[in-house]
XYZ file of C-alpha atoms in Angstrom:
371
model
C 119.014 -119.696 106.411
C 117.980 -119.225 102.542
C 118.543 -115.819 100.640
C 116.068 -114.390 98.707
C 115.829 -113.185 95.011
C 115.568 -109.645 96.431
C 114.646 -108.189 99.122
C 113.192 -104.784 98.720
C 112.731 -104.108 102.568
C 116.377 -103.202 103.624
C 115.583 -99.000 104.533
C 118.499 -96.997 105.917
C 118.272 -96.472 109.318
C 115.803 -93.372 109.582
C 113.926 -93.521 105.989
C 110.148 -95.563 107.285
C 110.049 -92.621 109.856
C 110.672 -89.976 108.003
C 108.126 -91.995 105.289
C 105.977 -92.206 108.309
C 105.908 -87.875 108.885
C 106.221 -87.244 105.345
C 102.922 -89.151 105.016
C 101.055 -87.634 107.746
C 102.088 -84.137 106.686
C 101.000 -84.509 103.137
C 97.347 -86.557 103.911
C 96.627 -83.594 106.927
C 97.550 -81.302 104.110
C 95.567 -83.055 101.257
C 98.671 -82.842 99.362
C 98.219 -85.461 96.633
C 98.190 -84.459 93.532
C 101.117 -82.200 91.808
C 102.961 -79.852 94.426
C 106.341 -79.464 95.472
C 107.096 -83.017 95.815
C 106.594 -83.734 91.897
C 108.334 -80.694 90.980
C 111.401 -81.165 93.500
C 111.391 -84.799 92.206
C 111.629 -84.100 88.454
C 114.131 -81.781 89.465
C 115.826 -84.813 91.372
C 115.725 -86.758 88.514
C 116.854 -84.442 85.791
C 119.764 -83.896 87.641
C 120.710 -87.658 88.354
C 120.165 -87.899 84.700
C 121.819 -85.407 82.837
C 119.349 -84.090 81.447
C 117.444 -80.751 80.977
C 114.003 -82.248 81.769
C 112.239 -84.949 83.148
C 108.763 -85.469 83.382
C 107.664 -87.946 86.227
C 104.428 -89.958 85.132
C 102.223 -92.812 86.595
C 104.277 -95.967 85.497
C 107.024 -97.288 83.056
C 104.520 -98.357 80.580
C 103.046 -95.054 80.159
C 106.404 -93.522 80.477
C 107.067 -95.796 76.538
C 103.861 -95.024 75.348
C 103.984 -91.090 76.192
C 107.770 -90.655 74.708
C 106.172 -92.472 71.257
C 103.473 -90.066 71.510
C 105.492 -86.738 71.540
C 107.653 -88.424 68.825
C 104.496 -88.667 66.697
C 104.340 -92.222 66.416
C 101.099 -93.635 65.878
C 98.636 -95.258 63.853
C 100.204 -96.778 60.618
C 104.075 -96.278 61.930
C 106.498 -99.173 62.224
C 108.729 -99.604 65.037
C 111.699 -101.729 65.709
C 112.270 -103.514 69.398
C 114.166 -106.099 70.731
C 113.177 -109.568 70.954
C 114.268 -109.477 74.301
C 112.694 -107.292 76.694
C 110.228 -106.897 79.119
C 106.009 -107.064 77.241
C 105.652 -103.188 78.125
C 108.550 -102.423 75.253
C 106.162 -103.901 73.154
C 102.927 -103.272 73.528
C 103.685 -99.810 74.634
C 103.977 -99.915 70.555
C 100.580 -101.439 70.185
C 98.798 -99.453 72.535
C 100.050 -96.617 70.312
C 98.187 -97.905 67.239
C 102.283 -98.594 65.788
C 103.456 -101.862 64.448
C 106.161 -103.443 66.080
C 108.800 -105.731 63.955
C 111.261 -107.911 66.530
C 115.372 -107.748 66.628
C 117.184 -110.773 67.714
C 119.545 -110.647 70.182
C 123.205 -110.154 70.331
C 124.551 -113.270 72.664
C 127.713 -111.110 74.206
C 126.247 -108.511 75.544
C 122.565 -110.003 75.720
C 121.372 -106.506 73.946
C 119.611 -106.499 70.354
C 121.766 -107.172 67.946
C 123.256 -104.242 66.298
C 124.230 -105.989 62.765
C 120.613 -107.287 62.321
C 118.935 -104.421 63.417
C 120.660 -102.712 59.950
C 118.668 -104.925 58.160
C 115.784 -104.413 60.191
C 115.872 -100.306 59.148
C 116.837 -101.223 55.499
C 113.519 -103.496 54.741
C 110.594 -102.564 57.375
C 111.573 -98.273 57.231
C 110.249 -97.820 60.612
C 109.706 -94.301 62.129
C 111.380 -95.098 65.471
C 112.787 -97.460 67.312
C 113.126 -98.438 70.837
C 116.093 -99.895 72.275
C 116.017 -101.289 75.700
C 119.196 -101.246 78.584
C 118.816 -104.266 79.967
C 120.104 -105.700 83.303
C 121.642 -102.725 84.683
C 123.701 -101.770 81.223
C 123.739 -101.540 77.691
C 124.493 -102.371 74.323
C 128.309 -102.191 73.471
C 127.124 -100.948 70.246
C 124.785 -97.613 71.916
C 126.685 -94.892 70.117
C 126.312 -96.944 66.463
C 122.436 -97.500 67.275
C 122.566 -93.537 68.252
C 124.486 -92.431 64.932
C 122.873 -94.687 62.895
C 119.148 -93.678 64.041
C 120.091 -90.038 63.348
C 121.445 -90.680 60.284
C 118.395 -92.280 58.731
C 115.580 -90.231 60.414
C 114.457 -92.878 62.403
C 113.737 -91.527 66.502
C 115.056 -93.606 69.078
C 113.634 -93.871 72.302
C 116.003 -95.751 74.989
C 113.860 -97.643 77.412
C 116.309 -97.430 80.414
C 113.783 -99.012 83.224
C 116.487 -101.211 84.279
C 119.506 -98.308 84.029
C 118.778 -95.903 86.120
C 122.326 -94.913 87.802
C 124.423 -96.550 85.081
C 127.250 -94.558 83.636
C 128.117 -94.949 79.646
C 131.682 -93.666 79.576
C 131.089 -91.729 82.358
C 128.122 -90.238 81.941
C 124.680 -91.249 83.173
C 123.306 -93.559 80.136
C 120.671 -91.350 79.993
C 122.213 -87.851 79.121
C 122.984 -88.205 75.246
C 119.537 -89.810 74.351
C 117.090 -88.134 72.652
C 114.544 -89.686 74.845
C 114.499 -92.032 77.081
C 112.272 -93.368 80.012
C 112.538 -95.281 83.625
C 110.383 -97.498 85.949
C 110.079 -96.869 89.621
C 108.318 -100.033 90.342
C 109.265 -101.354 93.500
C 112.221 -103.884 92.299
C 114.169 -100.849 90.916
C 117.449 -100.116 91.500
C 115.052 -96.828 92.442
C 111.744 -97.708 93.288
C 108.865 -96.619 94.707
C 106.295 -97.216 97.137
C 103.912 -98.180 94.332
C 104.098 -97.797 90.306
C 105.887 -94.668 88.925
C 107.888 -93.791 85.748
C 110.017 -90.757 84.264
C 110.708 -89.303 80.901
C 113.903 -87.700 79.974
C 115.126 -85.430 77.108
C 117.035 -82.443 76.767
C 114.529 -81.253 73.606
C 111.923 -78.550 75.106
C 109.607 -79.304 72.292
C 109.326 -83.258 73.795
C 109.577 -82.331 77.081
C 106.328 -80.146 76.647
C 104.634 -82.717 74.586
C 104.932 -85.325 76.811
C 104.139 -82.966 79.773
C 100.716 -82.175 77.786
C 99.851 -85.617 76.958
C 99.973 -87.234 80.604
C 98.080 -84.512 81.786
C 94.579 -85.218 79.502
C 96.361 -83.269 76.837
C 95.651 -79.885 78.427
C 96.973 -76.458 77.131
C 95.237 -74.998 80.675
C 93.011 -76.366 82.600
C 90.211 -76.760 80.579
C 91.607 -76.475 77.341
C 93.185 -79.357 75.356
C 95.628 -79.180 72.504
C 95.644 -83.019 72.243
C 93.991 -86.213 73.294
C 95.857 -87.629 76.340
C 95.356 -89.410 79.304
C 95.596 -89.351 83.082
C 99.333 -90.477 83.928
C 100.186 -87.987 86.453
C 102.485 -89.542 89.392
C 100.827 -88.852 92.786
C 102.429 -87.073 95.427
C 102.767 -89.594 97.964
C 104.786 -91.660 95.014
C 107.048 -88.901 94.730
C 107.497 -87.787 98.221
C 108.888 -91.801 98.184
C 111.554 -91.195 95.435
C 112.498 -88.041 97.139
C 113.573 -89.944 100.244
C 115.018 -92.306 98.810
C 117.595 -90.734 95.872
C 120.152 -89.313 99.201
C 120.562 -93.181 99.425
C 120.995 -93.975 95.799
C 125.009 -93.854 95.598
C 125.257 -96.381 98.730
C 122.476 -98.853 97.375
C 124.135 -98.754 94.024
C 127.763 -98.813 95.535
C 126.587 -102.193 97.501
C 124.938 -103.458 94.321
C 128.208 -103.975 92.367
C 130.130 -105.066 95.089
C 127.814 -108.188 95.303
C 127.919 -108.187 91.442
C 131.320 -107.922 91.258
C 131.918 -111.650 94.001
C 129.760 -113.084 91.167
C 132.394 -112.017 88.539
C 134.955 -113.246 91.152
C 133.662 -116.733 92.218
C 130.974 -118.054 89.761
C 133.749 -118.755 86.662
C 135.891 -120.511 89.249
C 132.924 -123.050 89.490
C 132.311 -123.313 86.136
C 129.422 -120.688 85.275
C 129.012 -118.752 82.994
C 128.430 -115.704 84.536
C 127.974 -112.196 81.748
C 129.420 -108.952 82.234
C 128.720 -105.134 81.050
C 130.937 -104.648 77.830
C 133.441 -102.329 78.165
C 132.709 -98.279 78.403
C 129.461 -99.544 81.074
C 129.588 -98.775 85.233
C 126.821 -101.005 86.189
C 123.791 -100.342 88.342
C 124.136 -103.931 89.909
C 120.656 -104.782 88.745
C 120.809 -108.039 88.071
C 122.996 -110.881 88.036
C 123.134 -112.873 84.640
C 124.247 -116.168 84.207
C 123.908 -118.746 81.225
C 123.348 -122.363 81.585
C 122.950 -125.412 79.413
C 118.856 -125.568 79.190
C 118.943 -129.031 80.511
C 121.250 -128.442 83.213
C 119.144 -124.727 84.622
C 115.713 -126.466 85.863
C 118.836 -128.879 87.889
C 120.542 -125.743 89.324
C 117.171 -124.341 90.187
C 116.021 -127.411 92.093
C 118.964 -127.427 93.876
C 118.465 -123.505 94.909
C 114.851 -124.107 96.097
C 115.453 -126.600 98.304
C 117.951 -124.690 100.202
C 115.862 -121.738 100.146
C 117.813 -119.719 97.760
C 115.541 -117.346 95.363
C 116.433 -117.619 91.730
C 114.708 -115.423 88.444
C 114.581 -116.259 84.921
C 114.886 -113.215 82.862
C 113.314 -113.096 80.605
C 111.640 -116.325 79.754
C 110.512 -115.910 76.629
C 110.978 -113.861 73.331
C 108.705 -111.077 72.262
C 108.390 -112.911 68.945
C 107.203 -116.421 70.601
C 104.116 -114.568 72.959
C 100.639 -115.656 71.428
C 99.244 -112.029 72.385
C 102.338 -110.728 69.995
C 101.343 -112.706 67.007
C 98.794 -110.481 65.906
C 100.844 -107.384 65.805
C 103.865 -108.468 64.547
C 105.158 -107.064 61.089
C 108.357 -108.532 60.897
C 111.004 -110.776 62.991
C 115.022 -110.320 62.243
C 117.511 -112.977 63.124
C 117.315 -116.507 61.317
C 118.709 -118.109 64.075
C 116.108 -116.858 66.657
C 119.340 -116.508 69.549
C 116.686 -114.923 71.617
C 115.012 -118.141 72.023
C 117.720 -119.874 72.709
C 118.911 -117.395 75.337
C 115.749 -117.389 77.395
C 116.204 -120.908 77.755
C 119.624 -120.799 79.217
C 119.886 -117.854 81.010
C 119.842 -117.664 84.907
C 119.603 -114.865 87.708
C 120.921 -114.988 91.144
C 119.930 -112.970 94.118
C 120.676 -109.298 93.798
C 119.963 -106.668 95.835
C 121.044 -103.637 98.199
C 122.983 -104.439 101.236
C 123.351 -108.261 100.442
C 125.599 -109.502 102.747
C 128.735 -111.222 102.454
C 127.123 -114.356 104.075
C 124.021 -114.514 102.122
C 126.734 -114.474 98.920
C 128.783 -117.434 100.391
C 125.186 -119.555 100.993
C 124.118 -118.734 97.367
C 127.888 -120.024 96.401
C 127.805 -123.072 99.188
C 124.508 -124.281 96.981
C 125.991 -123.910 92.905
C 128.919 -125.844 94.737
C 126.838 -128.788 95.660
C 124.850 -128.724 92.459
C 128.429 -128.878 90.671
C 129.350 -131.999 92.870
């Protein structure tokens, strides 16, 4: 019957009418801007989190680019990311007026690579740095890059877009960061009806700052302490979330149970299928698999024809995009692993309430690919 790469459509019985009233309600109230939705939401969010504060803005992208702000990063400043991530990581750096310098990548947990990003600090003395939590965990080394960042005066912001719900020895991945951000685009493990994004921090000072800055930079309402910009999240968006976080644990819950068949089956027929390093509870994001790069566009053929929806991600390395070229002011790891890693690696279907028989077709297809 053919399983997608997600499907984003699977509500709980009851959510698309209470959407549906929630809507209507708002729009006959002209309720769309701030209110008690955005406030109950942060509220939401902060306490999912762990955090004292969180500060619900228009997108991910601004969410990066407001958390550098508060930090004081700007014009002139260098800034350390990973080679692999998602192009908002990095030219949420750019858009800053920083200078971003690339980290390879660490091929065991997939997460930048801890021993070269030493040698990153040492030579390019970069103001902050930005680590990123990708597919639904982290980097086995997160209390090193933590220590280490404090130790040498360097802020790090945690770009958790892909985290939210994951536990770091038992605590929500976001609570000991000194800042950190999410994405509520639709794909999330929490998304939204539309773009959103969050900043979190336990530091009043930040919190404030960032507050101010997606808000036009205003002290009241027509005075400005700073030059910001419009990133407020509507009300509709958050009305969305609102709904949705009751259903969080179950979507979650039903995420790593599919992830966790992959762990079962897919080294029985012989693939290479990556898991969270110890000390991680996973969101179930994604599934990550590595392939020989001659053997993946094989596999994917294989999947297409039967229907069955397959991701690459990412692609490509920060370092290799032409629109990075420009910008970059420095590239760690000889052996450029990140390359080598977007060419093998391989996603397959993930998402909320998968069922056990959409599993067994995307199993019944590697199996005749391995014959």
């Amino acid at each position: 019957m053919g399983v997608p790469f997600i499907d984003i459509k699977r509500f709980e019985p009851g959510l698309l009418e209470a959407w549906e009233d929630k809507v209507k309600t708002l729009s006959k109230n002209a309720s769309f801007i701030g209110g008690e939705e955005v406030a109950l939401l942060e509220k939401n969010l902060a306490t999912t989190a762990g955090t004292k504060y969180s500060i619900a803005c228009a997108n991910g992208t601004d969410a990066l680019q407001l958390a550098l702000r508060a930090l004081g990063v700007g014009k002139g400043d260098k800034v350390l990311v990973p080679d692999s991530t998602f192009w908002a990581t990095f030219e949420s750096v750019v858009n800053v007026g920083a200078d971003p310098a690339t980290v390879d990548t660490n091929p065991d947990d997939l997460q930048m690579d801890f021993e070269e990003f030493k040698k990153a600090l040492e030579e390019v003395k970069p103001k902050a740095a930005i680590i990123v939590h990708l597919y639904g965990w982290g980097s086995s080394k997160l209390e090193d890059y933590r220590k280490l960042c404090k130790e040498k005066g360097v802020f790090l912001l945690e770009d958790g877009a892909q985290s939210f719900g994951v536990l770091y020895k038992g605590k929500p991945i976001y609570q000991d960061a000194l800042i950190t951000t999410t994405s509520f685009y639709p794909a999330k493990v929490l998304g939204g009806a539309g773009d959103g994004g969050a900043v979190f921090t336990n530091d009043e000072e930040l919190a404030n700052k960032v507050r101010m800055l997606g808000n036009h930079g205003r002290t009241s309402h027509y005075g400005y302490g700073d030059v910001g910009w419009n990133s407020r999240m509507d009300t509709l968006q958050a009305a969305f979330l609102n709904l949705n976080i009751p259903y969080l644990d179950a979507r979650i819950a039903s995420r790593r149970k599919a992830a966790e068949k992959y762990y079962q089956v897919l080294p029985g027929l012989g693939v290479n299928v990556i898991h969270p390093p110890k000390d991680f509870q996973e969101n179930g994001y994604c599934n990550v698999t590595l392939f020989d790069p001659a053997e993946r566009p094989k596999i994917q053929e294989v999947l297409k024809t039967k229907g069955i929806g397959s991701a690459v991600i990412y692609p490509g390395a920060m370092s290799d995009q032409p629109g990075a070229k420009p910008y970059i002011v420095g590239k760690f790891g000889k052996e450029h692993r990140t390359g080598k890693i977007c060419d093998s690696i391989l996603n397959f279907p993930l998402f909320p309430y998968m069922t056990d028989s959409e599993l067994e077709e995307v199993f019944a297809a590697i199996k005749e690919y391995k014959k």
